[in-house]
C-alpha cells in the first residue's frame, strides 16, 4: 500500500479519510488559550516562526487582497512597548500608582515571542470586501499560526486590552490610517497546563434552516 500524502485530495467520507484526520482533530481539540504571563523561554526559533507565518498565509482570503499583517516585537522593542502600555494606563487613570505603571510596563515583556495582528479596513482598498470578511481572514490566519505552534509543543494565547487603539501604540507600530490593531499573539513554553475547559456542544450553536415552517 502506498503512503498517504497530505497533498493528496482524499475521497469524501470515511473511505477517503487520511492518516492525518485524527491527528488534526486532536491538535485542534487540545489547543489551549494561555496568558502571556504563563509563557516563558525557550520560544520558537526563526525557522519555526517562518513556518507559522507560512501557515497563516494559507488562511481564506477573498480576492487575495491580503487584508492583514503581523508585526513581531523582538526583545529589543519591549521596553518601548511597555512605555506605550504605561502611557495608556495614565491616560485612563491619572492617579495610577508607580506600582501599577510598573505592572503595565511589565506586560510588554511577557512571552518570548509576541506579534501584533493588524487588519486593514475597506476605507480606500477594495471596498467590495467588507471589514467583517477581512477580520474572518485574519482570525483564520491567527488560528493556523496558533495550531502550528501547538504542534511544536508551544503554548500560545491572544491578548488585547485598552491600549490597542491608543495613539501611542499606533505610532509605535506605524499603523496606517486604514489599519486597526486587533490583538497580540504570544507564543512560548508553558509553565504549566490548565485543565481542558469544557467545549460547547455543537447543538448549542448549530441549527438547521427550516423553510417548510415559514410556509406552513
mmCIF file of C-alpha atoms in Angstrom:
data_model
loop_
_atom_site.group_PDB
_atom_site.id
_atom_site.type_symbol
_atom_site.label_atom_id
_atom_site.label_comp_id
_atom_site.label_asym_id
_atom_site.label_seq_id
_atom_site.Cartn_x
_atom_site.Cartn_y
_atom_site.Cartn_z
ATOM 1 C CA UNK A 1 0.000 0.000 0.000
ATOM 2 C CA UNK A 2 1.394 3.386 -0.943
ATOM 3 C CA UNK A 3 1.869 6.029 1.713
ATOM 4 C CA UNK A 4 -0.831 8.651 2.083
ATOM 5 C CA UNK A 5 0.335 12.099 1.058
ATOM 6 C CA UNK A 6 -1.065 15.134 2.823
ATOM 7 C CA UNK A 7 -1.078 16.775 -0.600
ATOM 8 C CA UNK A 8 -3.451 14.173 -1.992
ATOM 9 C CA UNK A 9 -7.106 15.142 -2.155
ATOM 10 C CA UNK A 10 -8.971 12.390 -0.308
ATOM 11 C CA UNK A 11 -12.256 10.967 -1.478
ATOM 12 C CA UNK A 12 -15.200 12.218 0.567
ATOM 13 C CA UNK A 13 -16.397 10.224 3.549
ATOM 14 C CA UNK A 14 -14.737 7.626 5.737
ATOM 15 C CA UNK A 15 -13.279 5.764 2.767
ATOM 16 C CA UNK A 16 -11.101 8.712 1.864
ATOM 17 C CA UNK A 17 -10.158 9.619 5.421
ATOM 18 C CA UNK A 18 -6.442 10.398 5.542
ATOM 19 C CA UNK A 19 -3.987 9.331 8.187
ATOM 20 C CA UNK A 20 -3.904 12.957 9.332
ATOM 21 C CA UNK A 21 -7.596 13.290 10.191
ATOM 22 C CA UNK A 22 -7.416 12.026 13.771
ATOM 23 C CA UNK A 23 -4.158 13.887 14.382
ATOM 24 C CA UNK A 24 -5.695 17.123 13.129
ATOM 25 C CA UNK A 25 -8.768 16.685 15.310
ATOM 26 C CA UNK A 26 -6.601 16.025 18.363
ATOM 27 C CA UNK A 27 -4.432 19.052 17.619
ATOM 28 C CA UNK A 28 -7.472 21.318 17.410
ATOM 29 C CA UNK A 29 -9.219 19.915 20.474
ATOM 30 C CA UNK A 30 -6.152 20.096 22.731
ATOM 31 C CA UNK A 31 -5.117 23.667 21.954
ATOM 32 C CA UNK A 32 -5.468 25.972 24.952
ATOM 33 C CA UNK A 33 -5.559 29.716 25.448
ATOM 34 C CA UNK A 34 -2.664 30.605 27.756
ATOM 35 C CA UNK A 35 -1.983 34.062 29.141
ATOM 36 C CA UNK A 36 1.392 35.550 28.125
ATOM 37 C CA UNK A 37 2.446 35.600 31.792
ATOM 38 C CA UNK A 38 2.389 31.775 31.635
ATOM 39 C CA UNK A 39 4.721 31.626 28.620
ATOM 40 C CA UNK A 40 8.493 31.521 29.043
ATOM 41 C CA UNK A 41 11.681 30.769 27.111
ATOM 42 C CA UNK A 42 12.521 28.904 25.065
ATOM 43 C CA UNK A 43 10.284 30.254 22.369
ATOM 44 C CA UNK A 44 10.156 29.258 18.718
ATOM 45 C CA UNK A 45 13.290 29.752 16.645
ATOM 46 C CA UNK A 46 13.465 31.639 13.352
ATOM 47 C CA UNK A 47 12.744 28.537 11.270
ATOM 48 C CA UNK A 48 9.669 27.692 13.309
ATOM 49 C CA UNK A 49 8.382 31.258 13.248
ATOM 50 C CA UNK A 50 8.709 31.329 9.469
ATOM 51 C CA UNK A 51 6.726 28.087 9.261
ATOM 52 C CA UNK A 52 3.987 29.554 11.474
ATOM 53 C CA UNK A 53 3.599 32.537 9.198
ATOM 54 C CA UNK A 54 3.522 30.223 6.187
ATOM 55 C CA UNK A 55 0.589 28.501 7.893
ATOM 56 C CA UNK A 56 -1.047 31.889 8.439
ATOM 57 C CA UNK A 57 -0.708 32.583 4.714
ATOM 58 C CA UNK A 58 -2.967 29.585 3.998
ATOM 59 C CA UNK A 59 -5.976 31.387 5.511
ATOM 60 C CA UNK A 60 -9.001 32.139 3.312
ATOM 61 C CA UNK A 61 -8.536 35.494 1.590
ATOM 62 C CA UNK A 62 -11.404 36.737 -0.594
ATOM 63 C CA UNK A 63 -9.924 38.455 -3.615
ATOM 64 C CA UNK A 64 -6.396 37.643 -2.456
ATOM 65 C CA UNK A 65 -6.043 41.175 -1.110
ATOM 66 C CA UNK A 66 -4.036 40.158 1.997
ATOM 67 C CA UNK A 67 -6.009 42.488 4.318
ATOM 68 C CA UNK A 68 -3.880 41.817 7.379
ATOM 69 C CA UNK A 69 -0.301 41.742 8.566
ATOM 70 C CA UNK A 70 1.738 40.921 11.658
ATOM 71 C CA UNK A 71 4.468 42.954 13.340
ATOM 72 C CA UNK A 72 6.834 40.926 15.522
ATOM 73 C CA UNK A 73 8.003 42.624 18.724
ATOM 74 C CA UNK A 74 11.543 41.365 19.473
ATOM 75 C CA UNK A 75 13.138 41.688 22.892
ATOM 76 C CA UNK A 76 14.832 44.970 21.985
ATOM 77 C CA UNK A 77 11.452 46.609 21.341
ATOM 78 C CA UNK A 78 9.689 45.511 24.513
ATOM 79 C CA UNK A 79 10.764 48.486 26.637
ATOM 80 C CA UNK A 80 9.197 50.886 24.132
ATOM 81 C CA UNK A 81 6.051 48.764 24.083
ATOM 82 C CA UNK A 82 5.992 48.848 27.873
ATOM 83 C CA UNK A 83 6.053 52.645 27.814
ATOM 84 C CA UNK A 84 3.043 52.594 25.482
ATOM 85 C CA UNK A 85 1.179 50.390 27.954
ATOM 86 C CA UNK A 86 2.111 52.676 30.855
ATOM 87 C CA UNK A 87 1.069 55.785 28.936
ATOM 88 C CA UNK A 88 -2.260 54.169 28.058
ATOM 89 C CA UNK A 89 -2.860 53.445 31.739
ATOM 90 C CA UNK A 90 -2.052 57.037 32.698
ATOM 91 C CA UNK A 91 -4.478 58.311 30.070
ATOM 92 C CA UNK A 92 -7.228 56.135 31.576
ATOM 93 C CA UNK A 93 -6.280 56.773 35.198
ATOM 94 C CA UNK A 94 -4.241 59.856 36.035
ATOM 95 C CA UNK A 95 -3.920 58.628 39.621
ATOM 96 C CA UNK A 96 -2.274 55.314 38.681
ATOM 97 C CA UNK A 97 0.442 54.438 41.195
ATOM 98 C CA UNK A 98 4.074 53.760 40.374
ATOM 99 C CA UNK A 99 3.417 50.088 41.110
ATOM 100 C CA UNK A 100 0.516 49.986 38.659
ATOM 101 C CA UNK A 101 2.601 51.699 35.991
ATOM 102 C CA UNK A 102 5.434 49.226 36.564
ATOM 103 C CA UNK A 103 2.983 46.349 36.183
ATOM 104 C CA UNK A 104 1.724 47.853 32.923
ATOM 105 C CA UNK A 105 5.287 48.078 31.608
ATOM 106 C CA UNK A 106 5.999 44.508 32.696
ATOM 107 C CA UNK A 107 3.190 43.189 30.484
ATOM 108 C CA UNK A 108 5.266 44.054 27.418
ATOM 109 C CA UNK A 109 7.993 41.609 28.477
ATOM 110 C CA UNK A 110 5.756 38.550 28.801
ATOM 111 C CA UNK A 111 6.188 35.763 26.270
ATOM 112 C CA UNK A 112 9.398 35.094 24.293
ATOM 113 C CA UNK A 113 7.529 35.604 21.010
ATOM 114 C CA UNK A 114 4.980 38.386 20.600
ATOM 115 C CA UNK A 115 3.452 39.769 17.416
ATOM 116 C CA UNK A 116 0.716 42.323 16.813
ATOM 117 C CA UNK A 117 -2.064 41.255 14.427
ATOM 118 C CA UNK A 118 -3.294 44.133 12.259
ATOM 119 C CA UNK A 119 -6.259 44.319 9.876
ATOM 120 C CA UNK A 120 -6.743 46.770 7.002
ATOM 121 C CA UNK A 121 -10.258 48.127 6.501
ATOM 122 C CA UNK A 122 -12.028 48.984 3.253
ATOM 123 C CA UNK A 123 -11.690 52.762 3.514
ATOM 124 C CA UNK A 124 -9.752 53.091 0.276
ATOM 125 C CA UNK A 125 -8.911 49.498 -0.562
ATOM 126 C CA UNK A 126 -11.243 47.003 -2.282
ATOM 127 C CA UNK A 127 -14.495 48.422 -0.822
ATOM 128 C CA UNK A 128 -16.367 45.397 -2.155
ATOM 129 C CA UNK A 129 -14.739 43.281 0.562
ATOM 130 C CA UNK A 130 -16.117 44.477 3.918
ATOM 131 C CA UNK A 131 -14.304 44.606 7.225
ATOM 132 C CA UNK A 132 -16.041 41.524 8.609
ATOM 133 C CA UNK A 133 -14.612 39.366 5.804
ATOM 134 C CA UNK A 134 -11.161 40.785 6.440
ATOM 135 C CA UNK A 135 -11.442 40.034 10.153
ATOM 136 C CA UNK A 136 -12.549 36.478 9.408
ATOM 137 C CA UNK A 137 -9.488 36.046 7.202
ATOM 138 C CA UNK A 138 -7.221 37.386 9.944
ATOM 139 C CA UNK A 139 -8.882 35.123 12.510
ATOM 140 C CA UNK A 140 -8.220 32.095 10.319
ATOM 141 C CA UNK A 141 -4.600 33.179 9.864
ATOM 142 C CA UNK A 142 -4.179 33.507 13.623
ATOM 143 C CA UNK A 143 -5.736 30.104 14.274
ATOM 144 C CA UNK A 144 -3.412 28.497 11.719
ATOM 145 C CA UNK A 145 -0.480 30.145 13.465
ATOM 146 C CA UNK A 146 -1.625 29.018 16.927
ATOM 147 C CA UNK A 147 -2.204 25.436 15.809
ATOM 148 C CA UNK A 148 1.222 25.297 14.178
ATOM 149 C CA UNK A 149 2.843 26.471 17.405
ATOM 150 C CA UNK A 150 0.791 23.942 19.380
ATOM 151 C CA UNK A 151 2.001 21.181 17.046
ATOM 152 C CA UNK A 152 5.565 22.129 18.020
ATOM 153 C CA UNK A 153 4.699 21.805 21.698
ATOM 154 C CA UNK A 154 4.492 25.505 22.493
ATOM 155 C CA UNK A 155 1.801 27.269 24.451
ATOM 156 C CA UNK A 156 0.112 30.297 22.952
ATOM 157 C CA UNK A 157 -2.519 32.898 23.590
ATOM 158 C CA UNK A 158 -4.163 36.063 22.362
ATOM 159 C CA UNK A 159 -4.383 39.268 24.349
ATOM 160 C CA UNK A 160 -5.792 42.705 23.629
ATOM 161 C CA UNK A 161 -6.672 45.475 26.074
ATOM 162 C CA UNK A 162 -7.450 49.158 26.237
ATOM 163 C CA UNK A 163 -4.069 50.175 24.832
ATOM 164 C CA UNK A 164 -4.844 48.676 21.425
ATOM 165 C CA UNK A 165 -6.397 51.801 19.917
ATOM 166 C CA UNK A 166 -4.234 54.426 21.591
ATOM 167 C CA UNK A 167 -2.223 56.923 19.524
ATOM 168 C CA UNK A 168 0.976 55.713 21.184
ATOM 169 C CA UNK A 169 0.514 52.135 20.048
ATOM 170 C CA UNK A 170 -0.474 53.257 16.561
ATOM 171 C CA UNK A 171 2.702 55.326 16.302
ATOM 172 C CA UNK A 172 4.946 52.588 17.656
ATOM 173 C CA UNK A 173 3.675 50.036 15.137
ATOM 174 C CA UNK A 174 3.371 52.573 12.297
ATOM 175 C CA UNK A 175 -0.282 51.802 11.618
ATOM 176 C CA UNK A 176 -1.760 53.400 8.515
ATOM 177 C CA UNK A 177 -4.993 55.394 8.761
ATOM 178 C CA UNK A 178 -6.973 52.410 7.472
ATOM 179 C CA UNK A 179 -5.409 49.824 9.794
ATOM 180 C CA UNK A 180 -6.586 48.586 13.179
ATOM 181 C CA UNK A 181 -4.633 46.728 15.840
ATOM 182 C CA UNK A 182 -6.647 43.613 16.680
ATOM 183 C CA UNK A 183 -4.663 41.593 19.227
ATOM 184 C CA UNK A 184 -1.245 40.414 20.301
ATOM 185 C CA UNK A 185 -0.231 36.801 19.649
ATOM 186 C CA UNK A 186 2.106 35.335 22.275
ATOM 187 C CA UNK A 187 3.983 32.023 21.977
ATOM 188 C CA UNK A 188 6.355 30.302 24.377
ATOM 189 C CA UNK A 189 6.931 27.371 26.686
ATOM 190 C CA UNK A 190 4.061 26.977 29.135
ATOM 191 C CA UNK A 191 4.992 26.846 32.813
ATOM 192 C CA UNK A 192 2.011 24.569 33.369
ATOM 193 C CA UNK A 193 -1.028 23.367 31.511
ATOM 194 C CA UNK A 194 -4.549 24.169 32.604
ATOM 195 C CA UNK A 195 -7.321 21.581 32.806
ATOM 196 C CA UNK A 196 -9.080 21.465 29.464
ATOM 197 C CA UNK A 197 -12.106 23.728 29.510
ATOM 198 C CA UNK A 198 -15.451 22.187 28.570
ATOM 199 C CA UNK A 199 -16.211 22.672 24.893
ATOM 200 C CA UNK A 200 -19.748 23.737 23.978
ATOM 201 C CA UNK A 201 -21.851 21.049 22.379
ATOM 202 C CA UNK A 202 -22.492 21.757 18.677
ATOM 203 C CA UNK A 203 -26.226 21.594 19.419
ATOM 204 C CA UNK A 204 -25.816 24.904 21.254
ATOM 205 C CA UNK A 205 -24.551 26.796 18.211
ATOM 206 C CA UNK A 206 -25.759 24.854 15.158
ATOM 207 C CA UNK A 207 -29.285 24.907 13.773
ATOM 208 C CA UNK A 208 -30.908 23.876 10.514
ATOM 209 C CA UNK A 209 -32.755 26.139 8.108
ATOM 210 C CA UNK A 210 -36.392 25.043 8.033
ATOM 211 C CA UNK A 211 -38.151 26.588 5.059
ATOM 212 C CA UNK A 212 -41.260 24.419 5.485
ATOM 213 C CA UNK A 213 -42.071 26.119 8.790
ATOM 214 C CA UNK A 214 -42.180 29.506 7.048
ATOM 215 C CA UNK A 215 -44.799 28.287 4.575
ATOM 216 C CA UNK A 216 -46.934 26.246 6.965
#
